[in-house]
Amino acid sequence: VDGRQQVMVEALAYLSLYHQEQGNFAGFVPQMARVHDEIMQTGTYWQGEDELAYGARVAWRNNSRCIGRLQWKSLAIHDMRHLQTAEEIYEALVEHIRWATNGGKIRSAISIFAPQVPGEPGIRIWNPQLIRYAGYKNSDGSITGDALLCELTESMRHLGWKGGAGTPFDILPIVIQMPHQAPMLFELPRDIIVEVPLSHPEYSWFADLGLKWHALPVISNMRLEIGGVSYTAAPFNGWYMGTEIGARNLGDVERYNLLPLVASKMGLNIRSDRELWKDRALVELNVAVMSSFARHGVTIIDHHTASRQFMHHQRNEAEAGRPLPADWGWIVPPLSGSATPVFHTSYEDRLLTPNFFAQEDPWRTTTI
Amino acid sequence: VDGRQQVMVEALAYLSLYHQEQGNFAGFVPQMARVHDEIMQTGTYWQGEDELAYGARVAWRNNSRCIGRLQWKSLAIHDMRHLQTAEEIYEALVEHIRWATNGGKIRSAISIFAPQVPGEPGIRIWNPQLIRYAGYKNSDGSITGDALLCELTESMRHLGWKGGAGTPFDILPIVIQMPHQAPMLFELPRDIIVEVPLSHPEYSWFADLGLKWHALPVISNMRLEIGGVSYTAAPFNGWYMGTEIGARNLGDVERYNLLPLVASKMGLNIRSDRELWKDRALVELNVAVMSSFARHGVTIIDHHTASRQFMHHQRNEAEAGRPLPADWGWIVPPLSGSATPVFHTSYEDRLLTPNFFAQEDPWRTTTI
Ligand code: HEM
Ligand code: HEM
């Protein structure tokens, strides 16, 4: 199959889904005819605003790993396909963060930049999320900040970033790379970024650990594919599920690795795994995240409620006669798995498009 | 393929594995010739003691769901294929429990009863585990005991069991069914069953809940398949991993459902999932299990140590040049998943034989 034919097949599949789900059966044939001609002439096609918007929502609905999909219809679309420069895109990202943060009452949104031209590189945002903390390798082998971000932090240095203040929570600049151009660095304005300092409802020493996390998770390195068209820069956000911060970002050994510290402060014996100090520290870290976000008026969902919402979504999808592709290992929360209803459900996974796909880290392939 | 051919293929595969792994290359051809003739004449064959023993150990090694497989070579084999009556089998089960319990220093063992004759029903032990607590449905809809066992408890009543004392921890009798015979009931002698009353190192009220669990988990409803031969009664035990009791048996909503009770006693607000009362209660329930087993000198492993041992097993198997079939969703513990190394590893699953297989619950199919 040549590329053109592949695009045609995908366009056909998506346009038929789109018109069917919207109940607009009459619209399908003329639109498919138009799209067919455009693909024959250019190898791709420009999607209508509504086709784009619906496609992004279905991409969310189709993503097997996301537990938050009950909300799929509520995704706000920022159609930014007309922007032509890295500076303009940077401005749009700033606006995305501001709009989605909404003073703490988080709104789900996606900003969609110009699609990839077939056979050419697409626009890339290097950051895995728009807001991420730097990871610095110290000369003694230890790491300050987010260990997962060490490689990207290093790449940014090579691009000319001077580095931050050297705290464990230095916000990384944004790197935007236009097709066939060098990547460009942009510092985010501090005043648009809401962060939540972490305290604990019972342990007064907790606040003194100086921990915090940002309010808004905006995934910015995935490719959105709709009807054979690839949007390589299409950052999207929902709100956090508490365990993403409390269990994974702060708890994982390969991230902030804070369980030993928290457990020691709690007075637990961290020499004996049998005494479940990791489990106790993990729960209290998550309690701190949930209660701190609540106190600061920032939207967040706990994993029990999220699991229940997902069960609700499952019923919705069954009623709509649609399959529910789901990856059990990602849907089940990393904390207290068996205490959530999703643990006791088995899921079939399958790859449906539209969807979001991982892309190669650009600093590994770029030659500039 | 007719049945005979199927057995031949499986026998060939196992005998070649057996002789290869034992480094006994010369033994393979003559043994295969003998087995070939026996299969041609009878449709099956009688395995040598050592073939049987090694097969049982490999079945354990091959089971994708078991996190305890580092120990696979240490399985003790009780070859009980010569037993002919339900009474004899019952005696052997009592002896199995006694030997494996070993005053608390649990030893892994399997008792293997006569194989299934092709085309005939095999010997069945109805109990999913040799030691299980009854589940009674009360007239008000509530359940006393283990909700998972309600159906079997009910079936046992139909077989003539008078019922136990009506506590939440009444040990079920054993039901043994010989081929083409009616199932028979046997009460286990109380003095061979070690149970651990649960207390908590910090919460003195915990002991007053009157909770306990038995020391020995003996799975008794799975079919052991080795080289085309099926052992439909082949109960096996290891020791408990704490979460099996503290997270699943006592915590699951469909089992003892104790999180609301424990959380209430802890003074937590069980109206608000955001406050993570389930997570806190779950951890303390598991702390109670681990510390109580330790205090009573009964072998038990925590999920952190078990995960680390499994990573060790993974390295062993890689060194031996063998694949490691594993079912991620079963290997990752139900508590604090992401705090264990197995969570961060991806596994390929595949079905290898010898192995243990689920069988239909006999009370659903039996017509007697
Ligand atoms: C509204 C609130 C939302 C919640 C609570 C939520 C929750 C989650 C969680 C917990 C994960 C797993 C993350 C991890 O373990 O790394 C996830 C993954 C994912 N979510 Fe959502 N999500 C939300 C909104 C969204 C939105 C708006 C989109 C896209 C439009 C989305 C798309 C995805 C995708 C593509 C993944 C997989 C990421 C990957 O493969 O690395 N989610 N979500
Ligand atoms: C020595 C200590 C052992 C430990 C700590 C251990 C641990 C576990 C755990 C935690 C599970 C999951 C149970 C569940 O979630 O329901 C499991 C499953 C299993 N284990 Fe082990 N195990 C041990 C010994 C054994 C032995 C001796 C055998 C057989 C010879 C065995 C065979 C199996 C099988 C077949 C399963 C899957 C059961 C099913 O499909 O329902 N294990 N094991």
Short mmCIF file of N, CA and C and ligand atoms in Angstrom, two decimals, chain A residues 56 60 63 65-68 71 75 108-110 219 222 236-241 244 248 301 330 356, ligand 1:
data_model
loop_
_atom_site.label_atom_id
_atom_site.label_comp_id
_atom_site.label_asym_id
_atom_site.label_seq_id
_atom_site.Cartn_x
_atom_site.Cartn_y
_atom_site.Cartn_z
N ALA A 56 -10.54 14.30 18.09
CA ALA A 56 -9.71 14.40 19.30
C ALA A 56 -10.44 13.76 20.49
N TRP A 60 -9.31 10.27 22.64
CA TRP A 60 -9.29 10.10 24.10
C TRP A 60 -10.10 8.86 24.48
N ASN A 63 -8.29 5.64 23.96
CA ASN A 63 -6.98 5.34 24.55
C ASN A 63 -7.09 4.37 25.73
N ARG A 65 -5.24 3.29 27.96
CA ARG A 65 -4.54 3.49 29.22
C ARG A 65 -5.19 4.49 30.14
N CYS A 66 -6.16 5.24 29.63
CA CYS A 66 -6.69 6.36 30.41
C CYS A 66 -7.91 5.96 31.23
N ILE A 67 -7.83 6.18 32.53
CA ILE A 67 -8.94 5.87 33.44
C ILE A 67 -9.96 7.00 33.47
N GLY A 68 -9.61 8.16 32.90
CA GLY A 68 -10.47 9.35 33.02
C GLY A 68 -11.48 9.52 31.90
N GLN A 71 -15.20 11.33 30.88
CA GLN A 71 -15.35 12.75 30.53
C GLN A 71 -15.12 13.03 29.05
N LEU A 75 -14.04 17.41 26.28
CA LEU A 75 -12.73 17.97 25.91
C LEU A 75 -12.89 19.25 25.10
N SER A 108 -10.40 20.31 30.96
CA SER A 108 -9.72 19.45 29.99
C SER A 108 -9.66 20.14 28.63
N ALA A 109 -8.49 20.14 28.02
CA ALA A 109 -8.33 20.84 26.74
C ALA A 109 -7.23 20.19 25.91
N ILE A 110 -7.32 20.41 24.61
CA ILE A 110 -6.24 20.02 23.71
C ILE A 110 -5.99 21.17 22.75
N ILE A 219 0.16 16.53 28.74
CA ILE A 219 1.03 15.64 27.95
C ILE A 219 1.26 16.26 26.58
N MET A 222 2.88 13.35 22.55
CA MET A 222 2.20 12.26 21.83
C MET A 222 1.65 12.75 20.49
N PHE A 236 -2.37 17.90 25.39
CA PHE A 236 -3.70 17.80 26.01
C PHE A 236 -3.56 17.66 27.52
N ASN A 237 -4.59 18.06 28.22
CA ASN A 237 -4.58 17.90 29.67
C ASN A 237 -5.94 17.51 30.19
N GLY A 238 -5.91 16.78 31.31
CA GLY A 238 -7.07 16.61 32.16
C GLY A 238 -6.65 17.16 33.50
N TRP A 239 -7.21 16.61 34.58
CA TRP A 239 -6.68 16.94 35.89
C TRP A 239 -5.97 15.71 36.42
N TYR A 240 -5.23 15.89 37.47
CA TYR A 240 -4.46 14.78 38.04
C TYR A 240 -5.35 13.78 38.76
N MET A 241 -4.96 12.51 38.68
CA MET A 241 -5.43 11.53 39.66
C MET A 241 -4.31 11.52 40.72
N GLU A 244 -0.91 9.61 40.59
CA GLU A 244 0.12 9.97 39.60
C GLU A 244 1.24 10.74 40.28
N ARG A 248 3.48 7.66 41.95
CA ARG A 248 4.47 7.51 40.89
C ARG A 248 5.54 8.62 40.89
N ILE A 301 -8.54 14.10 41.43
CA ILE A 301 -9.46 13.01 41.70
C ILE A 301 -8.70 11.89 42.39
N TRP A 330 -2.63 -0.49 33.17
CA TRP A 330 -2.61 0.98 33.29
C TRP A 330 -3.86 1.50 33.97
N PHE A 356 -4.06 8.42 20.51
CA PHE A 356 -2.79 9.09 20.82
C PHE A 356 -1.69 8.04 20.81
C1 HEM C 1 -10.00 14.51 33.03
C2 HEM C 1 -9.17 13.96 33.83
C3 HEM C 1 -8.22 12.83 33.47
C4 HEM C 1 -7.76 11.92 34.35
C5 HEM C 1 -8.09 11.84 35.83
C6 HEM C 1 -6.90 11.04 33.62
C7 HEM C 1 -6.20 9.99 34.21
C8 HEM C 1 -5.20 9.29 33.57
C9 HEM C 1 -4.25 8.44 34.23
C10 HEM C 1 -4.19 8.19 35.73
C11 HEM C 1 -3.42 7.95 33.29
C12 HEM C 1 -2.21 7.02 33.53
C13 HEM C 1 -1.02 7.92 33.63
C14 HEM C 1 0.23 7.19 34.00
O1 HEM C 1 0.19 6.20 34.77
O2 HEM C 1 1.31 7.64 33.54
C15 HEM C 1 -3.85 8.46 32.03
C16 HEM C 1 -3.26 8.17 30.83
C17 HEM C 1 -3.64 8.74 29.62
N1 HEM C 1 -4.63 9.67 29.43
FE1 HEM C 1 -5.90 10.41 30.80
N2 HEM C 1 -6.84 11.42 32.32
C18 HEM C 1 -7.63 12.54 32.17
C19 HEM C 1 -7.80 13.27 31.01
C20 HEM C 1 -7.26 12.93 29.77
C21 HEM C 1 -7.44 13.71 28.56
C22 HEM C 1 -8.19 15.03 28.46
C23 HEM C 1 -6.81 13.02 27.55
C24 HEM C 1 -6.68 13.36 26.09
C25 HEM C 1 -7.51 14.15 25.45
C26 HEM C 1 -6.22 11.84 28.15
C27 HEM C 1 -5.47 10.91 27.47
C28 HEM C 1 -4.65 9.98 28.09
C29 HEM C 1 -3.65 9.23 27.38
C30 HEM C 1 -3.33 9.27 25.89
C31 HEM C 1 -3.00 8.44 28.35
C32 HEM C 1 -1.84 7.45 28.11
C33 HEM C 1 -0.52 8.18 28.23
C34 HEM C 1 0.63 7.27 27.85
O3 HEM C 1 0.47 6.35 27.04
O4 HEM C 1 1.73 7.51 28.41
N3 HEM C 1 -6.52 11.80 29.48
N4 HEM C 1 -4.94 9.28 32.22
#
